[in-house]
Coordinates of C-alpha atoms and ligand atoms in Angstrom, one line a residue:
X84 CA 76.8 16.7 151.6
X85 CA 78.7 13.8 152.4
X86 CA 81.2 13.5 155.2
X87 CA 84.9 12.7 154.8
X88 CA 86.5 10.6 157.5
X89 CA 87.7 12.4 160.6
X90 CA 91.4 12.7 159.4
X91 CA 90.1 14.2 156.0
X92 CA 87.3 16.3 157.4
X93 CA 89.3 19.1 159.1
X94 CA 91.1 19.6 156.3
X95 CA 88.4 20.1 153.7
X96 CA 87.2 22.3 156.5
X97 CA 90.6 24.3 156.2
X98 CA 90.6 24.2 152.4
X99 CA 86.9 25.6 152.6
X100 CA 88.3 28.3 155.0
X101 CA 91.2 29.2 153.0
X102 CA 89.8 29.6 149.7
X103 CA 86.7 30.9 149.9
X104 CA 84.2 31.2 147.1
X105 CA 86.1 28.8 144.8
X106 CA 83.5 26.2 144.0
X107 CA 85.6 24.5 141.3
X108 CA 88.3 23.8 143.6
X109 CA 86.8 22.8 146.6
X110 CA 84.7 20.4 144.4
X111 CA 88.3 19.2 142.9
X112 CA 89.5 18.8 145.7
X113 CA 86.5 17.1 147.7
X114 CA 86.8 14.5 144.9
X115 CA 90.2 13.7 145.5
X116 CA 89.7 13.4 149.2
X117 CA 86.7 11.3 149.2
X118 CA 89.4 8.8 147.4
X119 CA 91.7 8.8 149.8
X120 CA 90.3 7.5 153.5
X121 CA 91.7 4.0 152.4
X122 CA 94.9 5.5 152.1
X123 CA 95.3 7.2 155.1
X124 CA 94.0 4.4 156.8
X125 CA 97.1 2.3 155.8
X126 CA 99.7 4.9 155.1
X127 CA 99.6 7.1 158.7
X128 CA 103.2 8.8 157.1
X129 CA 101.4 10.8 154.9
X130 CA 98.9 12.4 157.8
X131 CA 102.0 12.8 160.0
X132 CA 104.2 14.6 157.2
X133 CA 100.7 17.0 156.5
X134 CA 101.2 15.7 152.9
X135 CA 97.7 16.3 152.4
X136 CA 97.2 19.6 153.9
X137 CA 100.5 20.4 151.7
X138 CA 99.0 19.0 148.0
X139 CA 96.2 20.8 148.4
X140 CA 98.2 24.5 148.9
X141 CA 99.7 25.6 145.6
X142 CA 103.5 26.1 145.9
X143 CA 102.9 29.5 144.0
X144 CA 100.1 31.7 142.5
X145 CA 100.5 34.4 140.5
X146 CA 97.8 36.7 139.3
X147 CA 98.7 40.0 136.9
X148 CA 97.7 42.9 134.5
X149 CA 97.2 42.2 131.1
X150 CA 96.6 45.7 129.1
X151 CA 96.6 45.8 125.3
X152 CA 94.9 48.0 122.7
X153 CA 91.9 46.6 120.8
X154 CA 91.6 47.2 116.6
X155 CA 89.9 50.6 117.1
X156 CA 92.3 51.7 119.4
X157 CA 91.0 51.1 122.8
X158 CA 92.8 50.1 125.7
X159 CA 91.3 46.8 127.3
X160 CA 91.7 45.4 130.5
X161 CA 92.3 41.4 131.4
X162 CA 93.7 39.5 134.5
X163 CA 96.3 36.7 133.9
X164 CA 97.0 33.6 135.8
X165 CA 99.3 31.1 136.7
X166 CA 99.4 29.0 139.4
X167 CA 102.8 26.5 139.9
X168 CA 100.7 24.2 142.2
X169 CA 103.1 20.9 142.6
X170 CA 106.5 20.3 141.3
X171 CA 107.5 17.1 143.2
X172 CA 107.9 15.3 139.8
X173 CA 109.3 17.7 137.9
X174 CA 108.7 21.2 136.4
X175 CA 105.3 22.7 136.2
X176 CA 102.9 21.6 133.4
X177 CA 99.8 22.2 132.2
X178 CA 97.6 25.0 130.0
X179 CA 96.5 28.2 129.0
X180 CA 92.7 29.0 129.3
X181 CA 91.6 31.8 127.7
X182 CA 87.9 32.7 128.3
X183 CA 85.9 34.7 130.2
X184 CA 84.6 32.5 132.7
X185 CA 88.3 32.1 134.3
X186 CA 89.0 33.1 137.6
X187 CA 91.7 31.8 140.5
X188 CA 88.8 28.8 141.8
X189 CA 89.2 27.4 138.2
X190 CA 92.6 27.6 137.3
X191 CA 93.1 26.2 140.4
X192 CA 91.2 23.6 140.3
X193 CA 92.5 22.6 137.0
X194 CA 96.3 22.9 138.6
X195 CA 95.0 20.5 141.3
X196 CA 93.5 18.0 138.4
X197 CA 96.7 18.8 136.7
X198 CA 99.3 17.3 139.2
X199 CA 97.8 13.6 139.3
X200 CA 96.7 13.5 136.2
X201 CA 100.7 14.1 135.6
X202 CA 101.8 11.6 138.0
X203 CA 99.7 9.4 136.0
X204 CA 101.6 9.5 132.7
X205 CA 104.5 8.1 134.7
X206 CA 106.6 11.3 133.0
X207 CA 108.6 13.8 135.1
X208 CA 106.2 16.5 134.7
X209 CA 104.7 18.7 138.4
X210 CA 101.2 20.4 138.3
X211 CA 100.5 23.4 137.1
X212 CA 97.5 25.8 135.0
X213 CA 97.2 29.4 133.9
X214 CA 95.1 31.7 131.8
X215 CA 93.0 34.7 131.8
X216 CA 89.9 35.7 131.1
X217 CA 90.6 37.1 128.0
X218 CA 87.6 36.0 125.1
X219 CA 89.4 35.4 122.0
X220 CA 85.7 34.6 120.2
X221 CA 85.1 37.4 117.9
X222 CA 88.4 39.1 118.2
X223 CA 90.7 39.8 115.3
X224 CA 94.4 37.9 114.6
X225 CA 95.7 41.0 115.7
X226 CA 93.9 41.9 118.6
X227 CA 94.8 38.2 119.8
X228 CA 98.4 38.5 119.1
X229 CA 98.7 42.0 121.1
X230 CA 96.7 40.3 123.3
X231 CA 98.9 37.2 123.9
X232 CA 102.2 39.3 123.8
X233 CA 101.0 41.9 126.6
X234 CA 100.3 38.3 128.5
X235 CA 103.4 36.9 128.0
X236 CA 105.4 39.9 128.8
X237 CA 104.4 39.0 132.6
X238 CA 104.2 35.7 132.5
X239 CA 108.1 34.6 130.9
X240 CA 110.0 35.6 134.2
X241 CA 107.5 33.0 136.1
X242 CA 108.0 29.8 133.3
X243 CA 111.2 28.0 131.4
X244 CA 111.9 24.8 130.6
X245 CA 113.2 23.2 134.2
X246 CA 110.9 25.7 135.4
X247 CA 107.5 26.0 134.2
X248 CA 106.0 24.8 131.1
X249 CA 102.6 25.8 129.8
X250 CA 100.3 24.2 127.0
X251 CA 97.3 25.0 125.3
X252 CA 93.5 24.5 126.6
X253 CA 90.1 26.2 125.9
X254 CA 90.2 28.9 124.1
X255 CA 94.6 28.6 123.6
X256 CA 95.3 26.5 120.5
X257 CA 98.0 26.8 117.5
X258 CA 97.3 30.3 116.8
X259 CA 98.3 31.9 120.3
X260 CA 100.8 29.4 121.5
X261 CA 103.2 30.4 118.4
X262 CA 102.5 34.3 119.8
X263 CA 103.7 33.6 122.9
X264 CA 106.3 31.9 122.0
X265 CA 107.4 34.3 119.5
X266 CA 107.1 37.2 122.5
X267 CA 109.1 34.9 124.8
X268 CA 111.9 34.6 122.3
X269 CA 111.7 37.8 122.2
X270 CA 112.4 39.1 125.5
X271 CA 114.5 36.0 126.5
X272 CA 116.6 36.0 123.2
X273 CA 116.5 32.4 123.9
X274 CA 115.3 29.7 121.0
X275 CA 114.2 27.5 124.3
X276 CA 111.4 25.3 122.6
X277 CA 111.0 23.5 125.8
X278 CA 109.2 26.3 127.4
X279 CA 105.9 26.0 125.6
X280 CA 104.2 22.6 124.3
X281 CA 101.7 22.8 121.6
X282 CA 103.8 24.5 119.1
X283 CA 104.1 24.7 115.1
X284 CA 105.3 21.5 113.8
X285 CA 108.1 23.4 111.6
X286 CA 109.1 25.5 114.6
X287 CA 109.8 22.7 117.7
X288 CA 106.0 20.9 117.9
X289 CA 105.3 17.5 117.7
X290 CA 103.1 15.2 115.7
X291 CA 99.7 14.2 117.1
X292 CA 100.2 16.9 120.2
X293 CA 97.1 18.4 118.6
X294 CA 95.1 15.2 117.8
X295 CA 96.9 13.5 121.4
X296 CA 93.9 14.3 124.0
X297 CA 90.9 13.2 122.1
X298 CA 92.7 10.4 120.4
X299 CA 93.8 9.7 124.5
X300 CA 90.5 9.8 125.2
X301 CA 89.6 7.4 122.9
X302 CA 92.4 5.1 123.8
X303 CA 91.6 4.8 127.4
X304 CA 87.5 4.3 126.6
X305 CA 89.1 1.5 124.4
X306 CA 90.7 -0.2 127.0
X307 CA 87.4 -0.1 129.0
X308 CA 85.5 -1.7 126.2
X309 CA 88.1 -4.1 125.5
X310 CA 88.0 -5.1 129.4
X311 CA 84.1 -5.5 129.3
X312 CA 84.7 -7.7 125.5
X313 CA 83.7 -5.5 123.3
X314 CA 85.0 -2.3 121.0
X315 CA 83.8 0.5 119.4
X316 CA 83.0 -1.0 116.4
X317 CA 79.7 -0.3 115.5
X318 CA 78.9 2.0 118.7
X319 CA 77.0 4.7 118.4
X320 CA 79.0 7.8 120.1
X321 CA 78.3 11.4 121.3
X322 CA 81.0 14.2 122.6
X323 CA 80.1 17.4 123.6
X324 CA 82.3 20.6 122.5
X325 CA 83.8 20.7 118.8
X326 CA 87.1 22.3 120.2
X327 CA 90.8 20.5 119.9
X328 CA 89.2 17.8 122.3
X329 CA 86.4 16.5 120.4
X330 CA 87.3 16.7 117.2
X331 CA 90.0 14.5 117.4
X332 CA 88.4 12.1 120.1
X333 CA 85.8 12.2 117.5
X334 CA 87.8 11.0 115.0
X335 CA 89.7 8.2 116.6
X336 CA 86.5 7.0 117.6
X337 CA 85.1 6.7 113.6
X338 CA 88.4 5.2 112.5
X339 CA 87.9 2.7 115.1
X340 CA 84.4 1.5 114.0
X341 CA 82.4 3.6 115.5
X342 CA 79.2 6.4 114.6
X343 CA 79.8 10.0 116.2
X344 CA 76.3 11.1 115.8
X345 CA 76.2 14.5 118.2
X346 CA 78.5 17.3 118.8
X347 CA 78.0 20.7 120.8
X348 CA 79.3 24.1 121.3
X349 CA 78.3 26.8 124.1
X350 CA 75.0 27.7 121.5
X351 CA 74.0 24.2 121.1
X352 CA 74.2 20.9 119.4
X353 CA 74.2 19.1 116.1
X354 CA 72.9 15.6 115.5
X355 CA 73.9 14.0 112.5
X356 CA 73.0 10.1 112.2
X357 CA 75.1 9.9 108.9
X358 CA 78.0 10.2 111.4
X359 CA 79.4 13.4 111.5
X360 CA 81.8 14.6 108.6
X361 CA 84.9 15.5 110.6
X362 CA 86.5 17.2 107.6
X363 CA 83.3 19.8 107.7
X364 CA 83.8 19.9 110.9
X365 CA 87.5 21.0 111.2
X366 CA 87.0 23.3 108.5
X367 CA 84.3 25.0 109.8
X368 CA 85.7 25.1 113.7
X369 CA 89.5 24.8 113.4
X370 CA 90.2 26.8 110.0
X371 CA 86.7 29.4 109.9
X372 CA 86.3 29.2 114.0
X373 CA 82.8 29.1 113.1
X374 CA 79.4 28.2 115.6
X375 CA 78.8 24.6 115.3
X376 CA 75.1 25.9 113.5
X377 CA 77.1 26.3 110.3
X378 CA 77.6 22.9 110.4
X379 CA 74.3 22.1 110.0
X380 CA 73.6 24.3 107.6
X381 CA 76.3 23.1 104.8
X382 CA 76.3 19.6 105.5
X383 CA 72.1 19.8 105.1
X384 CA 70.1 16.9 105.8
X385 CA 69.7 14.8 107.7
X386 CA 72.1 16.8 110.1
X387 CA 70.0 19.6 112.0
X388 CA 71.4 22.5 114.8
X389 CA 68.9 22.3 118.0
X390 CA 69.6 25.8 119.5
X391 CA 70.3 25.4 123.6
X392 CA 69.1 21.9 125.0
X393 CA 71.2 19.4 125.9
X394 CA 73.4 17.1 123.7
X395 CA 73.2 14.3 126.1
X396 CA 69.8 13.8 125.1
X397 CA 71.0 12.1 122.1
X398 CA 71.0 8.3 122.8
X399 CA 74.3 6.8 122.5
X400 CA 76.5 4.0 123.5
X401 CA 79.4 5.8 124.5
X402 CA 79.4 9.3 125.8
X403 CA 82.8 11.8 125.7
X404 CA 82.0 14.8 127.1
X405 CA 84.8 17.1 126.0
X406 CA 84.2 20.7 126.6
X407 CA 83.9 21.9 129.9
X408 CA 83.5 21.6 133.9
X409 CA 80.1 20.6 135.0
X410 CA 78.7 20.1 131.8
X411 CA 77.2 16.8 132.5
X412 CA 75.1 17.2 135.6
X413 CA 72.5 14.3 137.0
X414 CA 69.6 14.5 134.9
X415 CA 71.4 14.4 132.0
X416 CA 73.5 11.4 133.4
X417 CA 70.3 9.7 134.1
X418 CA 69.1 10.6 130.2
X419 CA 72.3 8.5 129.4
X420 CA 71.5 5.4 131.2
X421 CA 67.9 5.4 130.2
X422 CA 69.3 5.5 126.6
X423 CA 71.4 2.5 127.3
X424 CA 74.8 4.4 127.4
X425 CA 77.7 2.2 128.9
X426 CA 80.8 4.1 129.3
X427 CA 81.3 7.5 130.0
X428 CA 84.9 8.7 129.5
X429 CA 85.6 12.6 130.4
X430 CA 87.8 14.1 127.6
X431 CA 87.1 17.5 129.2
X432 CA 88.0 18.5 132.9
X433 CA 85.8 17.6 134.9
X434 CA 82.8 18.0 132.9
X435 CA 80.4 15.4 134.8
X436 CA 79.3 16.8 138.3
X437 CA 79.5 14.7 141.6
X438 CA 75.8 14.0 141.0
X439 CA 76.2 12.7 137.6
X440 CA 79.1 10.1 138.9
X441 CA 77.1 9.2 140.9
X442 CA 74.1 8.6 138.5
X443 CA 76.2 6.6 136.6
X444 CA 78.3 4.5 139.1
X445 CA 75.3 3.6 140.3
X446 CA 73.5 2.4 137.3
X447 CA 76.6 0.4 136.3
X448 CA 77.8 3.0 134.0
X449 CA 81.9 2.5 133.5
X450 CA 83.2 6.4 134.5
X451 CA 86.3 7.5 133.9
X452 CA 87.6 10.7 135.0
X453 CA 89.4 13.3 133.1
X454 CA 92.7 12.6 135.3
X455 CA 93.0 9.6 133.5
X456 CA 91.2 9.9 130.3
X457 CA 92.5 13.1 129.3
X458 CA 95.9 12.6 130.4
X459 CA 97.1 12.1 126.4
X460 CA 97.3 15.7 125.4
X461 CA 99.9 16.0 129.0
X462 CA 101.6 12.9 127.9
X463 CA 102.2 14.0 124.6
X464 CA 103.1 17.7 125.8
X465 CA 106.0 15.8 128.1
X466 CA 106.7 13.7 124.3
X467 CA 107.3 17.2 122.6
X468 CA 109.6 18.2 125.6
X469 CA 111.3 15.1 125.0
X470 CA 112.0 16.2 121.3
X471 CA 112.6 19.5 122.0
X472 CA 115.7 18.8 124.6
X473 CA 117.4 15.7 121.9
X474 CA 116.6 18.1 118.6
X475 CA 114.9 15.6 117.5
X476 CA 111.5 15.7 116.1
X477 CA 109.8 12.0 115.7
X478 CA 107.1 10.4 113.3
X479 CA 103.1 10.2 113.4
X480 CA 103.2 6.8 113.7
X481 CA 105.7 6.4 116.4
X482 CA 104.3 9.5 118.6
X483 CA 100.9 7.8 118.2
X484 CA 102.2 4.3 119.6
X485 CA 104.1 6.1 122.1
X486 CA 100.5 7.7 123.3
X487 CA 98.9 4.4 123.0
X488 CA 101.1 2.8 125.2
X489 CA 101.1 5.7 128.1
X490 CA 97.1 5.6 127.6
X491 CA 97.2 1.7 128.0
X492 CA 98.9 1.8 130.8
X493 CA 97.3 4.6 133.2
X494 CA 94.2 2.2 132.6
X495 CA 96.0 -0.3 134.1
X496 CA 97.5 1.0 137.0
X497 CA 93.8 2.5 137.8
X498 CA 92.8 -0.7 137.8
X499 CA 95.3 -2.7 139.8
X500 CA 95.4 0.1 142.1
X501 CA 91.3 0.4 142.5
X502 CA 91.9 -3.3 143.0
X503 CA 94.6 -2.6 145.5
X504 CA 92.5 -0.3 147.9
X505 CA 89.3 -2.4 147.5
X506 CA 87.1 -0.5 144.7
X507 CA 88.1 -2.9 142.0
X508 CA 86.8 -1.4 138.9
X509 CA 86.1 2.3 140.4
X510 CA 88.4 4.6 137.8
X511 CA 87.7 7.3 140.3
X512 CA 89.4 6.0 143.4
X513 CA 92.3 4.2 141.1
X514 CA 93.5 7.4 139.4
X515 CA 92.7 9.4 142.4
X516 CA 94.9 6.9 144.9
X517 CA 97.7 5.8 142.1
X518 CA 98.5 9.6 141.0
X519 CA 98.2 11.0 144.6
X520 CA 100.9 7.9 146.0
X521 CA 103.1 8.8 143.4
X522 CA 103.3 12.8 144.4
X523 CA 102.8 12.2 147.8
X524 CA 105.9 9.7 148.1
X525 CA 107.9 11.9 146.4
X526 CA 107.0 14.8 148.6
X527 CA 108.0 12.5 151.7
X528 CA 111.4 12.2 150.0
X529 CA 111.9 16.0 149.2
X530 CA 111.8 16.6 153.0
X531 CA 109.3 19.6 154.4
X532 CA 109.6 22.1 151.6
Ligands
NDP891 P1 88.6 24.4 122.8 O1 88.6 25.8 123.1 O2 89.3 23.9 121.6 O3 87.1 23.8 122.7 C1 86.2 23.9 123.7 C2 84.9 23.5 123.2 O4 84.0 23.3 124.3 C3 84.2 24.4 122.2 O5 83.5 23.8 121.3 C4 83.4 25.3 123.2 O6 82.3 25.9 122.5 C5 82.9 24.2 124.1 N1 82.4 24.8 125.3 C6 83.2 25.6 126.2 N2 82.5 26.0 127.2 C7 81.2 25.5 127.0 C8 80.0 25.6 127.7 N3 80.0 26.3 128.9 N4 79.0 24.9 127.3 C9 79.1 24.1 126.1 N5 80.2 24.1 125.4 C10 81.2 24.7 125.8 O7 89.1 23.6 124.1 P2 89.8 22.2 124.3 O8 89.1 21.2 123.3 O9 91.2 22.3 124.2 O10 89.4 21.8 125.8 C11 88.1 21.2 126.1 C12 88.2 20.5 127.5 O11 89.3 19.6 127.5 C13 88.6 21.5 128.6 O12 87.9 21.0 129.8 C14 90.1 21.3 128.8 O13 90.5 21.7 130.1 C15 90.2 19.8 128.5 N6 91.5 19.4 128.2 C16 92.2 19.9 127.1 C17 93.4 19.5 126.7 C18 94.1 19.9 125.5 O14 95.1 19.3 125.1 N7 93.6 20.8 124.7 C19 94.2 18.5 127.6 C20 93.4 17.9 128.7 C21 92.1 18.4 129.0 P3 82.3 27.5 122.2 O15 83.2 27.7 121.1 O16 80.9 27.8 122.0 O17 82.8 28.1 123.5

């Protein structure tokens, strides 16, 4: 385990202290202060105004009952969550997770991800994450609805539009954002679009929300290319997942040029050397929510389902994981260099482990972290809020330039500022430093609060 400098130490000591037995965050967390001893080294305000201490202590966290009756009857039993962990910037932001792995050390780590990665978009938006561990796999329309209305019957008095703004993320897509909403309107008897993101584009959502992260993704990984001379054209790709994410990272990546030959779900992998047929694929996982082995099965030959194993395995050019934490660990990194793979852009949150970055920085590999790569489906979220409070709605194409431009320009400002700090092309240490500075100066100006 490495050690942080002596400023930074005793306070990842504290944060061990204080939240026990929440690996996700203190890994988050360790991250972000591994990035900072050049900071604090030329910015002693921060230290002295316990800014650190401070961002790494959610403002608010609020856990609850979530009781609602299944089809046959039965009364079932979840936890909610919502944790408002920084709003410096602006009101909370940032998603649902419904699944069954979800407890407090990972919606607050993603809270913590949430509030730079936020920063970075240069929009108004503060830090925040929720969910429950609620599995919606296998469960009817209705049981999800009663599910999501019993959830949001708790959670309305804790969001709003200058308050606290959730989104979609695993597991929370179309489908139970527009039952939340419609229980929040409800209860609220309030039209206030503004208070979700990731709605129905005939009821307040905007164009390319859904496609924005993966598409984000794809953006950013371009810029990377484009910085080493080259493109995707005529890569060969892999993501992992075939949720929101990787579809649509996925598909920006075949429209620009490039082969997706792998995707992935929690029961295994598909290769498919044709390149994958993303309409298949969206009507098998977005419209059936069917296993990623159906895939295989309809679009026959040469595509094949390997049951388990790891989709990294698959040689590629340019890897996106996009499903979920840790799903890239060091072996599989170092299957990705052996393979020739030269760019590694998370889609996911933080999917690669500290041993895999480290495989890859090492071997030359370009990494960039979710903070930064992901930020698109945030960006666009804070896009939709923008539409929601002109009544406006805009078009594809203009939303999609809007993106572009946002994704374009966190790459640069990771660069200059890696450059800045001297780790001139480390993504790590330029999202880290440029999205903490931002919060942190803020936080300074707010006064002890
Ligand atoms: P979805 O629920 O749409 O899809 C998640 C995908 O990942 C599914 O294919 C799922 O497979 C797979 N998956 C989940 N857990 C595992 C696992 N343990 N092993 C292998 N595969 C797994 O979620 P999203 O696409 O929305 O989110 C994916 C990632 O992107 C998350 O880390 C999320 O935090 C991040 N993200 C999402 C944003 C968004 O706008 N949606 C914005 C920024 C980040 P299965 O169906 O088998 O569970």
């Amino acid at each position: 385990m490495t050690t942080l400098n002596p400023t930074l130490q005793p306070i990842f000591e504290e944060i061990l202290a204080r939240n026990p037995g929440e690996a996700e965050f203190h890994q988050a967390t360790k991250e972000l202060l591994e990035s900072l001893d050049p900071v604090v080294r030329r910015h002693p305000e921060y230290t002295d105004a316990e800014i650190i201490r401070r961002i790494c202590e959610p403002e608010r966290q609020i856990i609850f009952r979530v009781p609602w009756v299944d089809d046959a009857g039965r009364v079932q039993l979840n936890r909610g969550f919502r944790v408002e962990f920084n709003s410096a910037l602006g009101p909370y932001k940032g998603g649902l997770r419904f699944h069954p792995s979800v407890y407090l050390g990972i919606v607050k780590f993603l809270g913590f991800e949430q509030i730079f990665k936020n920063a970075l978009t240069g929009m108004p938006i503060g830090g925040g994450k929720g969910g429950s561990d609620f599995d919606p796999k296998g469960r009817s329309d209705a049981e999800v609805m009663r599910f999501c209305q019993s959830f949001m019957t708790e959670l309305y008095r804790h969001i709003g539009e200058y308050t606290d703004v959730p989104a979609g993320d695993i597991g929370v897509g179309g489908r139970e954002i527009g039952y939340m909403f419609g229980q929040y309107k409800r209860i609220t008897n309030r039209y206030e679009s503004g208070v979700l993101t990731g709605k129905g584009i005939g009821w307040g959502g905007s164009l390319v929300r859904t496609e924005a992260t993966g598409y984000g993704t794809v953006f950013f990984a371009s810029e990377i290319l484009k910085s080493r001379g080259t493109s995707f054209e005529g890569k060969t790709v892999v993501v992992s997942g075939s949720g929101n994410v990787a579809i649509y990272a996925a598909e920006k990546a075949a429209a620009l040029g490039a082969t997706v030959v792998a995707c992935s779900d929690s029961s295994g992998y598909v290769v498919d050397q044709d390149g994958l047929d993303l309409d298949l694929l969206k009507e098998v996982k977005e419209v059936r929510r069917e296993r990623i082995s159906v895939y295989a099965e309809e679009r026959g030959a040469p595509a094949r389902f390997i049951a388990g194993g790891s989709v990294w395995d698959v040689p590629c050019d340019i890897a996106l994981p996009c499903a979920t934490q840790n799903e890239l660990d060091g072996d599989a990194a170092a299957t990705l260099v052996r393979n020739g793979c030269t760019v590694v852009a998370e889609g996911a949150n933080m999917p690669c482990t500290p041993d895999a970055v480290r495989v890859l920085s090492q071997a030359g590999v370009a990494f960039a972290p979710g903070k930064a790569a992901n930020a698109g489906g945030v960006a666009t979220s804070a896009l939709e809020m923008q539409q929601n409070a002109s009544r406006d709605s805009w078009s594809f194409v203009h939303t999609e330039e809007r993106l572009e431009e946002i994704m374009v320009g966190i790459h640069q400002r990771c660069l200059e500022t890696a450059e800045e700090y001297g780790a001139p092309g480390n993504y790590v240490a330029g999202a880290n430093i440029a999205g903490f500075i931002q919060v942190a100066d803020a936080m300074l100006a707010l006064g002890v609060i």
